[in-house]
Tab-separated table of C-alpha atoms in Angstrom:
chain	number	residue	atom	x	y	z
O	1333	UNK	CA	-9.342	16.227	17.338
O	1334	UNK	CA	-9.651	12.724	16.478
O	1335	UNK	CA	-9.928	11.166	12.781
O	1336	UNK	CA	-9.755	7.799	11.712
O	1337	UNK	CA	-6.912	7.209	9.360
O	1338	UNK	CA	-7.419	5.692	5.867
O	1339	UNK	CA	-6.204	2.078	7.572
O	1340	UNK	CA	-8.963	2.522	10.440
O	1341	UNK	CA	-5.867	3.563	12.910
O	1342	UNK	CA	-6.997	5.980	15.782
O	1343	UNK	CA	-5.437	9.253	14.673
O	1344	UNK	CA	-5.502	12.681	16.350
O	1345	UNK	CA	-4.593	15.882	14.888
O	1346	UNK	CA	-3.013	18.811	17.066
O	1347	UNK	CA	-3.705	22.185	16.030
O	1348	UNK	CA	-2.593	25.859	16.539
O	1349	UNK	CA	-3.474	28.969	15.605
O	1350	UNK	CA	-0.938	31.351	16.815
O	1351	UNK	CA	1.938	32.909	14.648
O	1352	UNK	CA	4.625	30.296	15.680
O	1353	UNK	CA	2.715	27.257	14.006
O	1354	UNK	CA	3.768	25.598	11.073
O	1355	UNK	CA	2.573	26.529	7.635
O	1356	UNK	CA	-0.906	24.771	7.218
O	1357	UNK	CA	-1.005	21.073	6.040
O	1358	UNK	CA	-4.208	20.106	4.749
O	1359	UNK	CA	-4.320	16.475	6.197
O	1360	UNK	CA	-8.034	15.682	6.083
O	1361	UNK	CA	-10.199	18.283	4.664
O	1362	UNK	CA	-10.223	22.017	3.678
O	1363	UNK	CA	-11.772	23.003	7.027
O	1364	UNK	CA	-9.136	25.306	8.721
O	1365	UNK	CA	-11.417	26.435	11.283
O	1366	UNK	CA	-9.256	24.758	14.124
O	1367	UNK	CA	-6.047	26.278	13.262
O	1368	UNK	CA	-3.271	24.740	11.699
O	1369	UNK	CA	-2.186	21.158	12.058
O	1370	UNK	CA	1.231	20.850	13.952
O	1371	UNK	CA	1.601	17.196	14.734
O	1372	UNK	CA	-0.153	13.957	14.340
O	1373	UNK	CA	-0.814	11.666	16.846
O	1374	UNK	CA	-1.545	7.727	16.496
O	1375	UNK	CA	-2.963	5.468	18.941
O	1376	UNK	CA	-1.711	1.955	19.343
O	1377	UNK	CA	-4.471	0.484	21.004
O	1378	UNK	CA	-3.705	-3.146	21.468
O	1379	UNK	CA	-1.247	-2.429	24.317
O	1380	UNK	CA	1.648	-0.188	25.319
O	1381	UNK	CA	4.185	-1.757	23.372
O	1382	UNK	CA	2.160	-3.519	20.651
O	1383	UNK	CA	3.365	-1.924	17.329
O	1384	UNK	CA	5.355	0.928	18.757
O	1385	UNK	CA	8.421	-1.179	18.917
O	1386	UNK	CA	8.105	-2.350	15.277
O	1387	UNK	CA	7.185	1.391	14.249
O	1388	UNK	CA	10.175	3.174	15.633
O	1389	UNK	CA	12.687	0.222	14.990
O	1390	UNK	CA	11.770	0.698	11.199
O	1391	UNK	CA	11.714	4.485	11.416
O	1392	UNK	CA	15.193	4.254	13.068
O	1393	UNK	CA	16.192	1.785	10.129
O	1394	UNK	CA	15.166	4.373	7.391
O	1395	UNK	CA	16.986	6.974	9.221
O	1396	UNK	CA	20.337	5.067	9.624
O	1397	UNK	CA	20.463	3.500	6.523
O	1398	UNK	CA	19.172	5.624	3.872
O	1399	UNK	CA	20.495	8.774	5.636
O	1400	UNK	CA	17.479	11.079	4.482
O	1401	UNK	CA	17.425	9.749	1.167
O	1402	UNK	CA	13.679	8.310	1.964
O	1403	UNK	CA	11.578	10.807	3.855
O	1404	UNK	CA	9.459	9.713	6.701
O	1405	UNK	CA	7.332	11.625	9.213
O	1406	UNK	CA	10.063	11.942	11.994
O	1407	UNK	CA	8.412	10.911	15.752
O	1408	UNK	CA	8.386	13.653	18.207
O	1409	UNK	CA	7.615	11.858	21.280
O	1410	UNK	CA	6.234	8.532	22.748
O	1411	UNK	CA	3.990	8.100	25.325
O	1412	UNK	CA	0.895	6.132	26.837
O	1413	UNK	CA	-2.719	6.981	27.696
O	1414	UNK	CA	-5.976	5.119	28.543
O	1415	UNK	CA	-8.305	4.453	25.521
O	1416	UNK	CA	-11.577	2.703	26.114
O	1417	UNK	CA	-10.559	1.871	29.756
O	1418	UNK	CA	-7.229	-0.071	28.617
O	1419	UNK	CA	-3.458	1.542	28.393
O	1420	UNK	CA	-2.704	2.465	24.739
O	1421	UNK	CA	0.741	3.533	23.318
O	1422	UNK	CA	1.049	7.050	21.886
O	1423	UNK	CA	3.548	8.259	19.092
O	1424	UNK	CA	3.484	11.992	17.904
O	1425	UNK	CA	4.838	12.702	14.703
O	1426	UNK	CA	5.838	15.759	12.616
O	1427	UNK	CA	3.525	16.954	9.975
O	1428	UNK	CA	4.474	15.514	6.403
O	1429	UNK	CA	3.889	18.398	3.775
O	1430	UNK	CA	1.432	17.678	1.184
O	1431	UNK	CA	-1.518	15.113	0.871
O	1432	UNK	CA	-1.743	11.565	0.561
O	1433	UNK	CA	-2.174	9.960	-2.729
O	1434	UNK	CA	-5.758	8.861	-1.686
O	1435	UNK	CA	-6.691	12.595	-1.288
O	1436	UNK	CA	-5.341	13.289	-4.826
O	1437	UNK	CA	-7.428	10.394	-6.034
O	1438	UNK	CA	-10.657	11.622	-4.272
O	1439	UNK	CA	-10.098	15.265	-5.527
O	1440	UNK	CA	-9.539	13.897	-9.125
O	1441	UNK	CA	-12.845	11.725	-8.972
O	1442	UNK	CA	-14.905	14.878	-7.984
O	1443	UNK	CA	-14.044	16.785	-11.147
O	1444	UNK	CA	-15.874	16.512	-14.433
O	1445	UNK	CA	-14.060	15.719	-17.509
O	1446	UNK	CA	-12.172	18.565	-18.930
O	1447	UNK	CA	-8.878	20.519	-18.378
O	1448	UNK	CA	-9.090	20.706	-14.611
O	1449	UNK	CA	-9.412	16.809	-14.316
O	1450	UNK	CA	-6.520	16.295	-16.790
O	1451	UNK	CA	-4.392	18.684	-14.831
O	1452	UNK	CA	-5.356	16.533	-11.633
O	1453	UNK	CA	-4.451	13.350	-13.381
O	1454	UNK	CA	-1.020	15.230	-14.174
O	1455	UNK	CA	-0.315	15.631	-10.479
O	1456	UNK	CA	-1.429	12.095	-9.702
O	1457	UNK	CA	0.700	10.871	-12.188
O	1458	UNK	CA	3.648	12.678	-10.929
O	1459	UNK	CA	3.060	11.602	-7.326
O	1460	UNK	CA	2.608	7.737	-8.469
O	1461	UNK	CA	6.129	8.023	-10.101
O	1462	UNK	CA	7.648	9.501	-6.926
O	1463	UNK	CA	6.275	6.836	-4.971
O	1464	UNK	CA	7.777	4.390	-7.458
O	1465	UNK	CA	11.214	6.127	-7.268
O	1466	UNK	CA	11.023	6.105	-3.480
O	1467	UNK	CA	10.028	2.364	-3.323
O	1468	UNK	CA	13.019	1.440	-5.872
O	1469	UNK	CA	15.419	3.387	-3.521
O	1470	UNK	CA	14.305	1.557	-0.803
O	1471	UNK	CA	14.632	-1.933	-2.180
O	1472	UNK	CA	18.230	-1.062	-3.178
O	1473	UNK	CA	18.971	-2.399	0.435
O	1474	UNK	CA	18.969	-6.101	-0.733
O	1475	UNK	CA	20.501	-9.404	-0.465
O	1476	UNK	CA	21.422	-11.363	-3.512
O	1477	UNK	CA	21.368	-15.397	-3.621
O	1478	UNK	CA	18.604	-15.590	-0.632
O	1479	UNK	CA	15.070	-16.264	-1.860
O	1480	UNK	CA	12.009	-14.603	-0.423
O	1481	UNK	CA	9.941	-18.061	0.076
O	1482	UNK	CA	9.920	-17.515	4.023
O	1483	UNK	CA	8.707	-13.969	3.656
O	1484	UNK	CA	5.985	-15.214	1.222
O	1485	UNK	CA	4.802	-18.332	3.417
O	1486	UNK	CA	2.148	-16.484	5.037
O	1487	UNK	CA	0.461	-14.980	1.714
O	1488	UNK	CA	0.965	-18.579	0.157
O	1489	UNK	CA	-1.067	-19.518	3.039
O	1490	UNK	CA	-3.625	-16.802	3.064
O	1491	UNK	CA	-4.173	-17.254	-0.867
O	1492	UNK	CA	-4.865	-20.952	-0.527
O	1493	UNK	CA	-7.337	-20.651	2.344
O	1494	UNK	CA	-9.236	-17.608	0.497
O	1495	UNK	CA	-9.422	-19.614	-2.605
O	1496	UNK	CA	-11.062	-22.415	-0.847
O	1497	UNK	CA	-13.301	-19.678	1.050
O	1498	UNK	CA	-14.459	-18.774	-2.174
O	1499	UNK	CA	-16.009	-22.127	-2.722
O	1500	UNK	CA	-18.853	-21.373	0.060
O	1501	UNK	CA	-20.126	-18.415	-2.217
O	1502	UNK	CA	-19.236	-20.129	-5.540
O	1503	UNK	CA	-23.277	-19.690	-6.672
O	1504	UNK	CA	-22.904	-16.067	-6.089
O	1505	UNK	CA	-19.757	-15.771	-7.370
O	1506	UNK	CA	-20.772	-17.291	-10.530
O	1507	UNK	CA	-23.781	-15.318	-10.961
O	1508	UNK	CA	-21.191	-12.410	-10.779
O	1509	UNK	CA	-19.259	-13.489	-13.513
O	1510	UNK	CA	-16.326	-15.845	-12.174
O	1511	UNK	CA	-16.120	-19.521	-11.847
O	1512	UNK	CA	-14.912	-19.939	-8.192
O	1513	UNK	CA	-14.377	-23.567	-8.509
O	1514	UNK	CA	-11.355	-22.758	-10.921
O	1515	UNK	CA	-9.786	-20.182	-8.074
O	1516	UNK	CA	-7.823	-22.891	-6.231
O	1517	UNK	CA	-6.130	-24.387	-9.180
O	1518	UNK	CA	-5.003	-20.884	-10.415
O	1519	UNK	CA	-3.793	-19.798	-7.106
O	1520	UNK	CA	-1.914	-23.117	-6.787
O	1521	UNK	CA	-0.390	-22.369	-10.263
O	1522	UNK	CA	0.803	-18.729	-9.335
O	1523	UNK	CA	2.117	-20.154	-6.070
O	1524	UNK	CA	4.266	-22.601	-7.894
O	1525	UNK	CA	5.401	-19.696	-10.609
O	1526	UNK	CA	6.320	-17.686	-7.447
O	1527	UNK	CA	8.542	-20.650	-5.987
O	1528	UNK	CA	10.178	-21.272	-9.345
O	1529	UNK	CA	11.192	-17.690	-9.921
O	1530	UNK	CA	12.444	-17.196	-6.542
O	1531	UNK	CA	14.620	-20.055	-6.862
O	1532	UNK	CA	16.146	-19.117	-10.242
O	1533	UNK	CA	16.755	-15.650	-9.219
O	1534	UNK	CA	17.019	-15.401	-5.428
O	1535	UNK	CA	16.963	-11.928	-3.800
O	1536	UNK	CA	15.513	-10.408	-0.859
O	1537	UNK	CA	15.050	-6.575	0.072
O	1538	UNK	CA	13.677	-4.329	2.640
O	1539	UNK	CA	10.176	-3.768	1.911
O	1540	UNK	CA	7.446	-0.922	3.462
O	1541	UNK	CA	5.052	-4.003	3.698
O	1542	UNK	CA	1.811	-1.757	3.531
O	1543	UNK	CA	2.618	0.302	0.486
O	1544	UNK	CA	-0.969	1.661	-0.415
O	1545	UNK	CA	-1.668	5.097	-1.838
O	1546	UNK	CA	-2.825	6.400	1.515
O	1547	UNK	CA	0.472	5.669	3.199
O	1548	UNK	CA	2.549	8.184	0.880
O	1549	UNK	CA	2.291	11.997	1.311
O	1550	UNK	CA	2.963	13.826	-1.966
O	1551	UNK	CA	4.492	17.249	-1.898
O	1552	UNK	CA	3.327	19.069	-5.040
O	1553	UNK	CA	5.924	21.968	-4.598
O	1554	UNK	CA	8.987	19.838	-4.362
O	1555	UNK	CA	7.836	16.637	-5.884
O	1556	UNK	CA	8.840	14.446	-2.727
O	1557	UNK	CA	6.865	11.879	-1.144
O	1558	UNK	CA	6.950	11.161	2.562
O	1559	UNK	CA	6.539	7.362	3.601
O	1560	UNK	CA	4.375	6.851	6.614
O	1561	UNK	CA	3.019	4.017	8.574
O	1562	UNK	CA	6.485	2.165	8.370
O	1563	UNK	CA	5.505	-0.493	10.972
O	1564	UNK	CA	5.430	-3.516	8.819
O	1565	UNK	CA	8.958	-2.542	7.265
O	1566	UNK	CA	10.135	-4.159	10.414
O	1567	UNK	CA	8.709	-7.578	9.359
O	1568	UNK	CA	11.123	-7.766	6.138
O	1569	UNK	CA	14.152	-7.904	8.564
O	1570	UNK	CA	15.897	-10.730	10.254
O	1571	UNK	CA	16.837	-11.002	13.721
O	1572	UNK	CA	20.254	-9.449	12.331
O	1573	UNK	CA	18.799	-6.711	10.474
O	1574	UNK	CA	19.122	-8.289	6.995
O	1575	UNK	CA	16.374	-7.964	4.338
O	1576	UNK	CA	14.284	-11.130	3.944
O	1577	UNK	CA	11.251	-9.234	1.914
O	1578	UNK	CA	10.198	-9.389	-1.618
O	1579	UNK	CA	9.912	-6.041	-3.671
O	1580	UNK	CA	7.085	-7.375	-5.489
O	1581	UNK	CA	5.071	-7.114	-2.259
O	1582	UNK	CA	5.317	-3.102	-2.184
O	1583	UNK	CA	4.620	-3.230	-5.996
O	1584	UNK	CA	1.681	-5.574	-5.542
O	1585	UNK	CA	0.068	-4.117	-2.891
O	1586	UNK	CA	0.188	-0.387	-4.300
O	1587	UNK	CA	-1.372	-1.709	-7.989
O	1588	UNK	CA	-4.038	-3.584	-6.044
O	1589	UNK	CA	-5.051	-0.659	-3.788
O	1590	UNK	CA	-4.903	1.849	-6.740
O	1591	UNK	CA	-7.345	-0.353	-8.612
O	1592	UNK	CA	-9.646	-1.036	-5.826
O	1593	UNK	CA	-9.980	2.436	-4.273
O	1594	UNK	CA	-9.675	4.097	-7.854
O	1595	UNK	CA	-13.238	2.609	-8.454
O	1596	UNK	CA	-14.210	3.640	-5.252
O	1597	UNK	CA	-13.143	7.300	-5.567
O	1598	UNK	CA	-14.679	7.717	-9.335
O	1599	UNK	CA	-11.339	7.386	-11.378
O	1600	UNK	CA	-12.108	5.925	-14.651
O	1601	UNK	CA	-10.714	2.708	-16.027
O	1602	UNK	CA	-8.339	4.330	-18.321
O	1603	UNK	CA	-6.892	6.588	-15.816
O	1604	UNK	CA	-6.093	3.730	-13.431
O	1605	UNK	CA	-4.539	1.706	-16.090
O	1606	UNK	CA	-2.513	4.703	-17.190
O	1607	UNK	CA	-1.466	5.301	-13.474
O	1608	UNK	CA	-0.389	1.856	-12.718
O	1609	UNK	CA	1.506	1.681	-15.972
O	1610	UNK	CA	3.300	4.965	-15.003
O	1611	UNK	CA	3.904	3.492	-11.734
O	1612	UNK	CA	5.571	0.440	-13.139
O	1613	UNK	CA	7.535	2.081	-15.686
O	1614	UNK	CA	9.082	4.679	-13.061
O	1615	UNK	CA	9.817	1.759	-10.692
O	1616	UNK	CA	11.659	-0.067	-13.576
O	1617	UNK	CA	13.460	3.011	-14.659
O	1618	UNK	CA	15.176	3.343	-11.175
O	1619	UNK	CA	15.155	-0.307	-9.665
O	1620	UNK	CA	18.583	-2.039	-9.158
O	1621	UNK	CA	17.211	-5.236	-10.159
O	1622	UNK	CA	13.955	-6.203	-12.415
O	1623	UNK	CA	10.726	-7.197	-10.510
O	1624	UNK	CA	8.865	-10.259	-11.325
O	1625	UNK	CA	5.512	-10.118	-12.741
O	1626	UNK	CA	4.356	-13.661	-11.718
O	1627	UNK	CA	5.010	-12.615	-7.945
O	1628	UNK	CA	3.218	-9.275	-8.426
O	1629	UNK	CA	0.180	-11.123	-9.952
O	1630	UNK	CA	0.014	-13.225	-7.297
O	1631	UNK	CA	0.200	-10.862	-4.596
O	1632	UNK	CA	-2.579	-8.659	-5.923
O	1633	UNK	CA	-4.562	-11.650	-6.482
O	1634	UNK	CA	-4.197	-12.581	-2.862
O	1635	UNK	CA	-5.273	-9.191	-1.730
O	1636	UNK	CA	-8.193	-9.099	-4.117
O	1637	UNK	CA	-9.489	-12.464	-2.770
O	1638	UNK	CA	-9.862	-10.999	0.504
O	1639	UNK	CA	-12.294	-8.437	-0.703
O	1640	UNK	CA	-14.140	-10.704	-3.091
O	1641	UNK	CA	-14.999	-13.056	-0.028
O	1642	UNK	CA	-16.069	-10.252	2.037
O	1643	UNK	CA	-18.341	-8.816	-0.561
O	1644	UNK	CA	-19.685	-12.475	-1.007
O	1645	UNK	CA	-20.402	-12.805	2.603
O	1646	UNK	CA	-21.321	-9.337	3.839
O	1647	UNK	CA	-21.974	-6.837	0.638
O	1648	UNK	CA	-23.117	-8.670	-2.396
O	1649	UNK	CA	-23.772	-5.184	-3.936
O	1650	UNK	CA	-20.202	-5.031	-4.558
O	1651	UNK	CA	-19.692	-8.407	-5.319
O	1652	UNK	CA	-19.691	-8.016	-9.443
O	1653	UNK	CA	-17.096	-5.173	-8.875
O	1654	UNK	CA	-14.803	-7.395	-6.771
O	1655	UNK	CA	-15.183	-10.089	-9.441
O	1656	UNK	CA	-14.069	-7.397	-12.120
O	1657	UNK	CA	-10.863	-6.455	-10.126
O	1658	UNK	CA	-9.814	-10.052	-9.398
O	1659	UNK	CA	-10.057	-10.861	-12.928
O	1660	UNK	CA	-8.260	-7.935	-14.002
O	1661	UNK	CA	-5.523	-8.702	-11.516
O	1662	UNK	CA	-5.148	-12.446	-12.722
O	1663	UNK	CA	-4.329	-11.045	-16.059
O	1664	UNK	CA	-2.144	-7.997	-14.759
O	1665	UNK	CA	0.783	-7.095	-16.979
O	1666	UNK	CA	-0.250	-8.382	-20.372
O	1667	UNK	CA	0.218	-4.951	-21.741
O	1668	UNK	CA	3.517	-4.649	-20.002
O	1669	UNK	CA	5.680	-7.113	-22.019
O	1670	UNK	CA	7.433	-4.317	-23.689
O	1671	UNK	CA	8.880	-3.115	-20.156
O	1672	UNK	CA	12.428	-3.734	-19.850
O	1673	UNK	CA	13.218	-5.635	-16.423
O	1674	UNK	CA	9.776	-6.937	-15.781
O	1675	UNK	CA	9.818	-10.784	-16.210
O	1676	UNK	CA	6.541	-12.712	-16.985
């Protein structure tokens, strides 16, 4: 049965209803009429090799380097098929126990204020803390003395272009509460801050690269998380297999997507703020080296600018919300000054 993944990927779920199937894992909904999910099948629709090599090399790296310390959905088989008259690659994975953090957010957002919602918030808090610990373990694979400027060049260029693009919609953005004309200068300052910080404390790490709440499956029974969609990890390794990424990429992306999708799923602002603080505190309590607030602020703002421009161009009903999210992220961390290791 075909479903779209949270990122839009084409995903199939294989079901079985006999006594030999695994325990049921509710990946998409509570509908069990199809039986139990026994495998997840992901299509790489841009060609037989596009994405599969990166995905499998990332999984191999995690398996060999962490020796099971970081859990992933193990691949069971690789193949090919025709999709929309074109060849596509296929990878079949084991079922990760639990549910994604996006699903926890959706469940919590549907609950009215009261004990049940507070209980779900506690579960979600434990989940974001587990993700933070997993990322901290991943980021221990690092190289001191090498700045991550090369890894961030794409983001520097993207943020600059997005700030310029916002000027095309400056009247609409101003009416939503933000002076778009100030964005290029602000982004340039953040980029300068990032480069200065990386030069003063050079360090590169292996990163997930797409660390949003949908790419972590939380098992409430064990407290463990499973990392999925690890293809982007490949791009934080150089040709020799050495780290070139920056840990703030994972932290910034997770924080931004928590903030953005929290609004969509009905989380209260206080709940999102508490979850963000819990995530950062848990990361810093387990990290081998401090994260940098300026780099996190830049990366979250870079992502938020993309959604701001999309709303200005295609869906102005969401423009005011995207302005508010960007404003919050540009000021990210003002309440974190007490946290050890977070340097602003």
